[in-house]
CSV table of C-alpha atoms in Angstrom, one decimal:
chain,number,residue,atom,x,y,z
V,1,UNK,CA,-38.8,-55.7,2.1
V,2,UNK,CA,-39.5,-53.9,5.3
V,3,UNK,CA,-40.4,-49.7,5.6
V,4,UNK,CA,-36.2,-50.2,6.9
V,5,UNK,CA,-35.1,-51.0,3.7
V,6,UNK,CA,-36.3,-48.1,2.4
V,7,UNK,CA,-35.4,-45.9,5.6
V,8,UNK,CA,-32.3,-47.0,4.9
V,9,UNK,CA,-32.3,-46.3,1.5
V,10,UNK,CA,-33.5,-42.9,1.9
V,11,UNK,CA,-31.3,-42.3,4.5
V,12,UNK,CA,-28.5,-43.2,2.0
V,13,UNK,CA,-30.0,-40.6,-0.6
V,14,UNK,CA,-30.1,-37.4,1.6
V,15,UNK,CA,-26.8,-38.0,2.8
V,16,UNK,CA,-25.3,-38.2,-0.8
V,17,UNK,CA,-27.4,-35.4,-2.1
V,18,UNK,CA,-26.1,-33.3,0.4
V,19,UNK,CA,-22.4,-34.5,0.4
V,20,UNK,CA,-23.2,-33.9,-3.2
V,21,UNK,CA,-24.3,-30.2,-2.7
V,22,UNK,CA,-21.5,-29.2,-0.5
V,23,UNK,CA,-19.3,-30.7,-3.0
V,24,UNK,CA,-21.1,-28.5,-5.6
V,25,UNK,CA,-20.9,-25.6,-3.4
V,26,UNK,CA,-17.1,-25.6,-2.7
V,27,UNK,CA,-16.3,-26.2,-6.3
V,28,UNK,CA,-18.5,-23.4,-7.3
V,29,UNK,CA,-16.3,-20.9,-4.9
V,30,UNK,CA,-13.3,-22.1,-6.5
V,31,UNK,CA,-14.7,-21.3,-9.9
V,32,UNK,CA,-16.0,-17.9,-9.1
V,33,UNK,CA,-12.3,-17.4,-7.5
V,34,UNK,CA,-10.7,-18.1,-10.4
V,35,UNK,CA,-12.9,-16.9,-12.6
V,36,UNK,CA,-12.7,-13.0,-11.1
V,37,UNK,CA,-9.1,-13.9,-11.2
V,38,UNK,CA,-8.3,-14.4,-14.5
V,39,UNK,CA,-11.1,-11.5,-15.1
V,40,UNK,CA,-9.1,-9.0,-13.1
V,41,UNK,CA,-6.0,-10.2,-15.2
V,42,UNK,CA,-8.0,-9.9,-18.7
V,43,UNK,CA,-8.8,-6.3,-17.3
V,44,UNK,CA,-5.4,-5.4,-16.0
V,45,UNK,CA,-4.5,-6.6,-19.8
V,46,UNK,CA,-6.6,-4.0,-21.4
V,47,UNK,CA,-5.3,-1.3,-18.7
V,48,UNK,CA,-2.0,-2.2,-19.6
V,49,UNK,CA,-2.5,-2.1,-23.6
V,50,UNK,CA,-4.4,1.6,-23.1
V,51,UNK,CA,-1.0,3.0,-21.7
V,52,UNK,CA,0.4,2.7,-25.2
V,53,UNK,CA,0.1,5.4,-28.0
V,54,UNK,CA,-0.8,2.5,-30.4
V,55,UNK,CA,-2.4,-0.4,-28.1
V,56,UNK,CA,-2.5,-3.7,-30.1
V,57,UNK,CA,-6.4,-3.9,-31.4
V,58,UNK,CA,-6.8,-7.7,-31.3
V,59,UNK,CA,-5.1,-8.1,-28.1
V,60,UNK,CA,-6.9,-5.7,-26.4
V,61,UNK,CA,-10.5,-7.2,-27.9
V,62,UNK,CA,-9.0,-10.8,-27.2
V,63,UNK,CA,-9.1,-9.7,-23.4
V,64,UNK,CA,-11.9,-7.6,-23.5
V,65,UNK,CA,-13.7,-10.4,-24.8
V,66,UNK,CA,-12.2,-12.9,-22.0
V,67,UNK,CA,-13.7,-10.1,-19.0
V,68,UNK,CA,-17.0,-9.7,-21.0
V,69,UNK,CA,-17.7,-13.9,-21.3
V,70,UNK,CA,-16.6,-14.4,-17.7
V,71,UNK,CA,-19.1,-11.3,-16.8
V,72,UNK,CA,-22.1,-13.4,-18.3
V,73,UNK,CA,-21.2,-16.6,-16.0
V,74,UNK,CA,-21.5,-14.0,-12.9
V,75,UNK,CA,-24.9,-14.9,-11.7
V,76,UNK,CA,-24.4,-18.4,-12.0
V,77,UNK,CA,-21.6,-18.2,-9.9
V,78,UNK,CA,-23.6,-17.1,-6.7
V,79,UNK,CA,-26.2,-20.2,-6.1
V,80,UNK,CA,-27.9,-20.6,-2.9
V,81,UNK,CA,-25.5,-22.3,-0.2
V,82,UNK,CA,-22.5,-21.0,-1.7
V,83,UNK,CA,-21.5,-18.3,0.9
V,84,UNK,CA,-18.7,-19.4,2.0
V,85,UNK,CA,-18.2,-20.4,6.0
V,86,UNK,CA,-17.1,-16.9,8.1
V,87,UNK,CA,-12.9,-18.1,8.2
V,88,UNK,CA,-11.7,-17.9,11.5
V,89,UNK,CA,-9.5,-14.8,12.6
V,90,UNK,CA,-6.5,-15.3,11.4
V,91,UNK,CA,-3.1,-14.5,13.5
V,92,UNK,CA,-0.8,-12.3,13.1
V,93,UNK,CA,1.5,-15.3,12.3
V,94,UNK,CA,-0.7,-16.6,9.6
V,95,UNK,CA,-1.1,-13.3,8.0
V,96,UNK,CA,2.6,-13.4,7.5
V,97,UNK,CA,2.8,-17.1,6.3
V,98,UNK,CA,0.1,-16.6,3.7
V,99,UNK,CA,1.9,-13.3,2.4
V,100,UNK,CA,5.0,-15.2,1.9
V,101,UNK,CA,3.7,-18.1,0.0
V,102,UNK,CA,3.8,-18.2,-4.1
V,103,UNK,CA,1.0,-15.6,-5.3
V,104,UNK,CA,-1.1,-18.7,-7.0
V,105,UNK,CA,-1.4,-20.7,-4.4
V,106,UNK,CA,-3.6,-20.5,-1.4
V,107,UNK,CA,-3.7,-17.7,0.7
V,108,UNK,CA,-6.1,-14.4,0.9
V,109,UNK,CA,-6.6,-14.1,-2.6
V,110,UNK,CA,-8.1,-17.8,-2.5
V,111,UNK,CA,-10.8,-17.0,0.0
V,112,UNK,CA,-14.1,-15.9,-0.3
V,113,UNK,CA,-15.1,-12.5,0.2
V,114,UNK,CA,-18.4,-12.6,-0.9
V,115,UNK,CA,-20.9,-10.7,1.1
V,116,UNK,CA,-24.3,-12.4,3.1
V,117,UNK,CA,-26.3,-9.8,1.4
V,118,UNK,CA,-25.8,-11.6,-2.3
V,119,UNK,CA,-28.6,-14.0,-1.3
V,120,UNK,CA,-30.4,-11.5,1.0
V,121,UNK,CA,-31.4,-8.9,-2.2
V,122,UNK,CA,-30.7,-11.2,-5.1
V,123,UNK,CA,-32.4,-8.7,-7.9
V,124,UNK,CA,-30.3,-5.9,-6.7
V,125,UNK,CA,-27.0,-7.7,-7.1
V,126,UNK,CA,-28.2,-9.2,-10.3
V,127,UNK,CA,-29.2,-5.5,-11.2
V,128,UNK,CA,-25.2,-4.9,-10.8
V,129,UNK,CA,-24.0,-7.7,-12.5
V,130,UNK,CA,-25.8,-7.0,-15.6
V,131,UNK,CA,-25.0,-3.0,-15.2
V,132,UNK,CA,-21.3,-4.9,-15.6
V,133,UNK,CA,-22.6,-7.3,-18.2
V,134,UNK,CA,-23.9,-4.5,-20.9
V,135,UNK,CA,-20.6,-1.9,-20.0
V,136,UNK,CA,-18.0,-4.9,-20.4
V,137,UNK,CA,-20.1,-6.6,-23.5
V,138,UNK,CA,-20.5,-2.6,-25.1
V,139,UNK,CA,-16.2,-2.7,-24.3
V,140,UNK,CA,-15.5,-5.8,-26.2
V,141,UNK,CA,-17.7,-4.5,-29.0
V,142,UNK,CA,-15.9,-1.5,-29.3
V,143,UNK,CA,-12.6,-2.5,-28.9
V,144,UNK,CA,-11.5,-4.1,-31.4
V,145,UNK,CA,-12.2,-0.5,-34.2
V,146,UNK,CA,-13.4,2.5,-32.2
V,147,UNK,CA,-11.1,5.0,-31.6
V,148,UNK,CA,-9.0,4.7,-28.5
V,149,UNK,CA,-10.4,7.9,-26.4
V,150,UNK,CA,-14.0,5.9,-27.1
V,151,UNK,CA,-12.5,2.3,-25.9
V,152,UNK,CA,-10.7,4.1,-23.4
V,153,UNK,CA,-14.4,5.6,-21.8
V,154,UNK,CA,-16.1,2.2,-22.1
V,155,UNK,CA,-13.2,0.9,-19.8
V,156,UNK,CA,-13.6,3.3,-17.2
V,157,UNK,CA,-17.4,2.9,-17.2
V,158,UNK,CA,-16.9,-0.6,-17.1
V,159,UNK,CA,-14.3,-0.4,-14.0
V,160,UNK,CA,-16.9,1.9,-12.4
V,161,UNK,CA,-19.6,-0.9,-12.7
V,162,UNK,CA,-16.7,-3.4,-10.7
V,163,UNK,CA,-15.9,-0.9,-8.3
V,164,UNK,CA,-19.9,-0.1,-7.6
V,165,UNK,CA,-20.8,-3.6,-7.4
V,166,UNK,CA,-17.9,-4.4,-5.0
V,167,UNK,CA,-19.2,-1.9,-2.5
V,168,UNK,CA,-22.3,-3.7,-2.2
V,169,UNK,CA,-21.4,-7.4,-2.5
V,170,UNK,CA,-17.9,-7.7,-1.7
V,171,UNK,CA,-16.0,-7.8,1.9
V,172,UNK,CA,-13.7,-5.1,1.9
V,173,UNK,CA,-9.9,-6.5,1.2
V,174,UNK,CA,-7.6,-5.3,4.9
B,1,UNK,CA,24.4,33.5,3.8
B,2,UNK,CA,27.9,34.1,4.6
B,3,UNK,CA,29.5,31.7,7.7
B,4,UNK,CA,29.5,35.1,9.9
B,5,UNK,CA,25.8,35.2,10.0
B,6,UNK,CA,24.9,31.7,9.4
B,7,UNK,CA,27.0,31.2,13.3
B,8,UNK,CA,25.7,34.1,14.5
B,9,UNK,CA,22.2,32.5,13.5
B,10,UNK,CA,22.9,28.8,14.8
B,11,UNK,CA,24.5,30.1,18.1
B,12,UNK,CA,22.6,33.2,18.8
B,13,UNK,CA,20.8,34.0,22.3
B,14,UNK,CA,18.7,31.4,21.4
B,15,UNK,CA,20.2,28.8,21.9
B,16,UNK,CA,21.7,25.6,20.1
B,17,UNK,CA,21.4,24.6,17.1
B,18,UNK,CA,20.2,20.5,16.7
B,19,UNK,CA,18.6,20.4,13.3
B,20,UNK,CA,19.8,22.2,9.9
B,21,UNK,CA,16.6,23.6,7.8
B,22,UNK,CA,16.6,21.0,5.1
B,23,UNK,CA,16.4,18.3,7.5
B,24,UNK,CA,13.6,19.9,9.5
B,25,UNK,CA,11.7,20.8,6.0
B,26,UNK,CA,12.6,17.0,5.1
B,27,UNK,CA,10.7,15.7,8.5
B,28,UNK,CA,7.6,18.0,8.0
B,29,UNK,CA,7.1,16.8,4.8
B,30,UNK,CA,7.5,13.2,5.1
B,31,UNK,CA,4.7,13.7,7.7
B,32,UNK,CA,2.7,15.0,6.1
B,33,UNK,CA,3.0,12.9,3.1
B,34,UNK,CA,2.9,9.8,4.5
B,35,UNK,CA,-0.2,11.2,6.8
B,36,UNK,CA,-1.8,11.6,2.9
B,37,UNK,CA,-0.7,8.7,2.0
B,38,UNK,CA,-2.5,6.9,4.7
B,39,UNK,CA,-5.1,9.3,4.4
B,40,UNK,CA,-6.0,8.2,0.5
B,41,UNK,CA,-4.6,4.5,0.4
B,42,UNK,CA,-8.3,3.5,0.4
B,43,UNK,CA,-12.0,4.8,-1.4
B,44,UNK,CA,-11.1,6.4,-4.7
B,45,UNK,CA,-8.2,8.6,-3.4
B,46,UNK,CA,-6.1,6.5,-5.8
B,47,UNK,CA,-4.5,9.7,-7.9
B,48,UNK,CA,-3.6,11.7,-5.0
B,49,UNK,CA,-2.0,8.1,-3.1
B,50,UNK,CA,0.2,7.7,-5.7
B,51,UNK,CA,1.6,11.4,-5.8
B,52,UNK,CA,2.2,11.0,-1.6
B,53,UNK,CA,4.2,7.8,-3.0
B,54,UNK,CA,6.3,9.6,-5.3
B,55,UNK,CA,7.0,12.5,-2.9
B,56,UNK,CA,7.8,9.7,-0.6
B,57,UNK,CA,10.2,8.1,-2.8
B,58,UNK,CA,12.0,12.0,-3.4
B,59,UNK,CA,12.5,12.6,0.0
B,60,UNK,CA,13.6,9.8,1.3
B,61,UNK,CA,16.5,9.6,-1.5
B,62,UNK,CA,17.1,13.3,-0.6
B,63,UNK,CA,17.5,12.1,2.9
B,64,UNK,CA,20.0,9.7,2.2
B,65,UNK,CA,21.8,11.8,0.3
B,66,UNK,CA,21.5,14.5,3.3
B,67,UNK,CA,22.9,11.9,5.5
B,68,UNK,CA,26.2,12.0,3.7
B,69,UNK,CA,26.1,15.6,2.5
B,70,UNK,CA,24.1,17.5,5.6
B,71,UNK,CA,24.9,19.0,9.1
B,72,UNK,CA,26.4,16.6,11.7
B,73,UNK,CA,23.3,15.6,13.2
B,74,UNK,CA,21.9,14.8,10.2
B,75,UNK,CA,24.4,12.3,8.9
B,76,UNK,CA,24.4,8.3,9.1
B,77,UNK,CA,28.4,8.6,10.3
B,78,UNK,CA,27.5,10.5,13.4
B,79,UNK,CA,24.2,9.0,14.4
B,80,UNK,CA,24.4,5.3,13.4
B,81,UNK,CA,26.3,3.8,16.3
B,82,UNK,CA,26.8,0.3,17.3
B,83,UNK,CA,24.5,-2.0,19.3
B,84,UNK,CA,26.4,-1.7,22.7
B,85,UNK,CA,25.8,2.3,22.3
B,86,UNK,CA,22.5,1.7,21.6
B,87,UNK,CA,21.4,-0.8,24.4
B,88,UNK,CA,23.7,1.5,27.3
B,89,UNK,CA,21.7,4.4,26.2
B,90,UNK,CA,18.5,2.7,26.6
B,91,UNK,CA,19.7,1.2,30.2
B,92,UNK,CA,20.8,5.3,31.1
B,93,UNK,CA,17.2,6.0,29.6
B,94,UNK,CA,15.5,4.0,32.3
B,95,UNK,CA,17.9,5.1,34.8
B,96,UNK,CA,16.9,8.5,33.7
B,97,UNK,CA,20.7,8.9,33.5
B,98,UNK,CA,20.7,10.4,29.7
B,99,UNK,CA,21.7,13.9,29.0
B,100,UNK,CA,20.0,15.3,26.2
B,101,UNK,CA,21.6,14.5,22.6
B,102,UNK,CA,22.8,16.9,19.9
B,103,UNK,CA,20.9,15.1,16.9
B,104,UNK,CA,19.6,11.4,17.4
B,105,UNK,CA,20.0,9.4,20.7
B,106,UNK,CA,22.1,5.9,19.2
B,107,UNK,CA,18.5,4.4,20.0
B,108,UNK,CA,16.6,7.0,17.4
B,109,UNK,CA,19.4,6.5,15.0
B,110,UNK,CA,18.3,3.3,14.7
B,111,UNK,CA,15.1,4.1,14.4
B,112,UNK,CA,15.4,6.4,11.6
B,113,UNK,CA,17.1,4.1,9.8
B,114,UNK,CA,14.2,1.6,9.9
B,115,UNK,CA,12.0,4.2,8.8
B,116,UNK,CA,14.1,5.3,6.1
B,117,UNK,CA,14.3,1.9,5.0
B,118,UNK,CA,10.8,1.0,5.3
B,119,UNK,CA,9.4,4.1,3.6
B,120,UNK,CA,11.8,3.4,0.7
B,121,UNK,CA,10.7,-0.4,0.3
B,122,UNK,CA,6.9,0.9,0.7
B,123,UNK,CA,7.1,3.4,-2.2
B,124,UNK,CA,8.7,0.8,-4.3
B,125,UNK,CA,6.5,-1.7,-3.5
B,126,UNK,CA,3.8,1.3,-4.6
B,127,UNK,CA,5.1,0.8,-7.7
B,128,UNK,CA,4.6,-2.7,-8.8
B,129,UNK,CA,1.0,-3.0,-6.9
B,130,UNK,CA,-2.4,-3.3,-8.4
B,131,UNK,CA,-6.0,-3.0,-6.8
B,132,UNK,CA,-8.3,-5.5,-6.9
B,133,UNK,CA,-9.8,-5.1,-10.3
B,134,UNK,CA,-7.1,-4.3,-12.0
B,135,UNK,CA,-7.8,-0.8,-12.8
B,136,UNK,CA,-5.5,1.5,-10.3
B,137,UNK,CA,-2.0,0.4,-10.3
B,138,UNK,CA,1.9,1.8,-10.0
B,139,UNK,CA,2.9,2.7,-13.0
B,140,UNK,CA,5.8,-0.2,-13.2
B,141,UNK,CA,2.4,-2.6,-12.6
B,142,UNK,CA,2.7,-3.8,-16.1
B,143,UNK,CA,5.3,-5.5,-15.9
B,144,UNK,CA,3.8,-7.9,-13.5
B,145,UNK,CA,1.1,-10.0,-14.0
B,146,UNK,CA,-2.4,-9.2,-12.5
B,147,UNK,CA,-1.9,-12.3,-9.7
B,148,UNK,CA,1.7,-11.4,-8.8
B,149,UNK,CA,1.1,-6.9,-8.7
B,150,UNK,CA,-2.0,-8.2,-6.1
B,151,UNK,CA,0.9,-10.4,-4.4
B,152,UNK,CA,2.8,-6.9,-3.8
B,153,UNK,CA,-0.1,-5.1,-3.3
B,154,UNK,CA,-0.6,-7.6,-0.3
B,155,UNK,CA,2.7,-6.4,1.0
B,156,UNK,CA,2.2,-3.1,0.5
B,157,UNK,CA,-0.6,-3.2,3.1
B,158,UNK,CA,1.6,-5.5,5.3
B,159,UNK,CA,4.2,-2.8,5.1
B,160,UNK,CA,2.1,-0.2,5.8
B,161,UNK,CA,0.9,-2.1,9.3
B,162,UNK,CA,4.7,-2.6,9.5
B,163,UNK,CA,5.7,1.6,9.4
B,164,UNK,CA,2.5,2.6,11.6
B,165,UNK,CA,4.1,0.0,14.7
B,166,UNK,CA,7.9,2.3,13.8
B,167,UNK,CA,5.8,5.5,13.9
B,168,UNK,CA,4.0,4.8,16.9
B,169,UNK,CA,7.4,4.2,18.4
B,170,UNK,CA,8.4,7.5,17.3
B,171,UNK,CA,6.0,9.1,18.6
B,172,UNK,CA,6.0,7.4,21.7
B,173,UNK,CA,9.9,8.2,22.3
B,174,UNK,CA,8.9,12.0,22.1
B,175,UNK,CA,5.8,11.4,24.9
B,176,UNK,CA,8.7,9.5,27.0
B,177,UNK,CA,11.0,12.0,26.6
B,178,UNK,CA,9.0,14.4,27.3
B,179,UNK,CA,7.8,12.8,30.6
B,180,UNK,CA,10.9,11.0,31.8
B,181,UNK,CA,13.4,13.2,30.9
B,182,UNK,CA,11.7,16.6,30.7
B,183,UNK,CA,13.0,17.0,26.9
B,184,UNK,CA,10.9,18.5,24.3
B,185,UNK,CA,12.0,16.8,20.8
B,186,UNK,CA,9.4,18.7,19.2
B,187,UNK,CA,10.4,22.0,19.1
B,188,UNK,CA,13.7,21.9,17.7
B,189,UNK,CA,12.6,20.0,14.9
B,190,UNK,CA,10.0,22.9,14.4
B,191,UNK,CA,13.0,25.7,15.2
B,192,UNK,CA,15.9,24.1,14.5
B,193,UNK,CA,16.8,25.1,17.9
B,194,UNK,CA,17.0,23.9,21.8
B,195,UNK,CA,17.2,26.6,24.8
B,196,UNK,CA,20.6,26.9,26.1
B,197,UNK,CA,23.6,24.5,25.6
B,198,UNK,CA,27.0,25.1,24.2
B,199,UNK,CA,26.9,22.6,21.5
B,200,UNK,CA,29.2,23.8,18.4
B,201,UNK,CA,27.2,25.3,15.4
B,202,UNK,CA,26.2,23.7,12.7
B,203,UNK,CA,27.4,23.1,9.5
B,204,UNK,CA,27.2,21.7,6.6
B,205,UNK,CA,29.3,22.5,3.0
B,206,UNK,CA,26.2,21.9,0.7
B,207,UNK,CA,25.4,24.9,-1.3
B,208,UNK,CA,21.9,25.7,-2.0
B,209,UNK,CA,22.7,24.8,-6.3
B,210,UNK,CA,24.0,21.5,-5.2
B,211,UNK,CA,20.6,21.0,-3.0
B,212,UNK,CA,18.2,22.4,-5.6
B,213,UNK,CA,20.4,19.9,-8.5
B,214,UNK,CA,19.8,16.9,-6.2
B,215,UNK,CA,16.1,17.8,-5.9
B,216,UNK,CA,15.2,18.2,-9.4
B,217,UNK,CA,17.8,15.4,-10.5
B,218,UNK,CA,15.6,13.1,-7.9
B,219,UNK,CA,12.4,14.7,-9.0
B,220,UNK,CA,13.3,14.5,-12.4
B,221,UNK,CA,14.1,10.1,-12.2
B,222,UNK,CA,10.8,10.0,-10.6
B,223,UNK,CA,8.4,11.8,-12.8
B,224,UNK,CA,10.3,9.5,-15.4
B,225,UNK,CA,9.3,6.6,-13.2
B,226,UNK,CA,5.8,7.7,-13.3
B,227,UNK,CA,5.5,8.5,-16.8
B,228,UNK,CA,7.1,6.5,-18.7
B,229,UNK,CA,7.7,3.3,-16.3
């Protein structure tokens, strides 16, 4: 057993671990991507259910409650080495192509837009997220028995907590 | 107004008459509209965007309607000619060969058409987007899903690129005009009118009740849209 060996060895280790990482990293975009997704849906949901005179109670706290458990997972959803490469410019050509395939599969809404400055003032944005955390978990609390005008003013509070956060932290969409 | 002074208005001292007044108030509108529009698509204007979409939507059915019903030069029988027309005008253009048109050049007939069409897809589209969280949307929004209204959304802004390349055209047929050919194009569509020229007056038979019914008929379908879509 030579000091080779165990070069070798260690050699071996670093480059898992850090195939491993960058494994960890990609699938942890995907899961933040899919998880505001199907949080802007839940929220579209409620939107959707306050247009009504009589919105259905429990299907209107069933989505309140889907937005307010994905807003908990938000900070884990931002480790370090998960900003995601800068994409290339895309062409005029690809801008077209990705508008004209299905809406769930890859394309604009797939990528990334998470801001640098995530990782560069990490209390401020996880200041935001749990400004969103308490509006969306006092929404879902309310939602299934309060009065509509009072359900009604937690979801505007809480869209006002996505909307301020995304100012900060998100890439303005072109 | 009776026909006596509505000819002794279009073909006065003067000059001719290009453009009837509900056209010209069409035109200013739209401008400014879609100017709003543009103006509020972004930052929290989102109330005030989709009003400019459903003005949009009102006076571009009015139009095509007024391109049926309207003044000579404003209907789609007299200014939508065929390709040949439209490709030996452009060759006369560069020539500087063109006398000046009564109503759209068969070039600018096509363009308005584009417009027309494009303005019409974009307020529809308007109405089946959603923003990104889910919270602003057009009011037939909910009958999409969240990952298919930000699909349309994505066209929305693709068609918005798509009418700023037809309007800088526009506008940069009226600059080359202007400095080719010496014609003003804005005027008239502020007036109605162009010095000189013994074009024959304009008419049209719509009587200001049918105009007004249309209006509020296509006002009327579009507050229904936004209400109750």
């Amino acid at each position: 057993m030579t000091s080779g060996f165990w070069r070798r060895r260690a050699a071996i280790f670093i480059a898992l671990s850090a195939a491993a990482t960058s494994a960890t990293a990609a699938s942890v975009v995907e899961t933040r991507i899919a998880g505001f997704r199907d949080m802007g849906s839940a929220f579209k949901n409620i939107g959707d259910d306050l247009k009504s005179a009589r919105p259905n109670r429990a299907h209107l706290q069933a989505s309140a409650k889907v937005v307010r458990d994905y807003g908990m997972r938000i900070p884990t959803w931002f480790p370090p080495g998960s900003l995601p490469p800068p994409t290339p410019p895309e062409s005029f050509i690809d801008r077209i192509r990705d508008l004209l395939t299905p809406a769930d599969e890859s394309g604009q809404a797939m990528r990334s837009h998470a801001r640098p400055v995530i990782w560069a003032r990490p209390a401020e944005f996880r200041a935001a997220a749990a400004r969103f955390q308490n509006a969306s978990d006092a929404l879902w609390r309310d939602a299934g028995t309060a009065p509509v005008s009072v359900v009604t003013a937690r979801y505007k509070a809480t869209a006002d907590t996505c909307d301020a956060c995304h100012r900060t932290f998100r890439e303005k969409l072109k | 107004m009776s026909l006596v002074e509505r000819q002794a208005e279009e073909v006065g001292p003067k000059g001719t008459v290009l453009w009837d007044r509900p056209t010209r108030i069409f035109h200013w509108s739209l401008a400014l509209t879609v100017a709003a529009a543009w103006l509020t698509a972004t930052e929290g204007w989102v109330v005030i965007h989709r009003v400019c979409g459903y003005v949009v939507l009102v006076l571009v059915l009015f139009r095509i309607y007024w391109g049926f019903r309207g003044a000579a030069s404003a209907r789609f029988s007299t200014f939508l000619r065929g390709p040949g027309a439209a490709l030996t005008y452009a060759r006369a253009f560069v020539g500087r060969r063109t006398q000046p048109s009564v109503g759209h050049n068969p070039l600018g007939g096509w363009a308005i058409l584009a417009m027309l069409t494009l303005l019409l897809l974009q307020a529809g589209l308007g109405l089946f987007a959603v923003d990104e969280f889910g919270v602003h949307a057009g009011p037939l929004a909910s009958r999409l899903t969240f990952v298919a209204a930000r699909r349309v959304a994505a066209w929305h802004a693709l068609a918005a690129n798509l009418l700023w390349i037809l309007i800088g055209l526009h506008l940069a047929a009226i600059v080359l005009h202007r400095l080719v050919l010496a014609e003003d194009l804005v005027t008239p569509m502020l007036t109605g009118r162009r010095a000189g020229g013994v074009a024959p007056p304009l008419e049209h038979n719509a009587s200001r009740v049918e105009v007004g019914l249309v209006l509020a008929g296509l006002a009327g379908v579009v507050s229904f849209l936004a209400l109750f879509g």
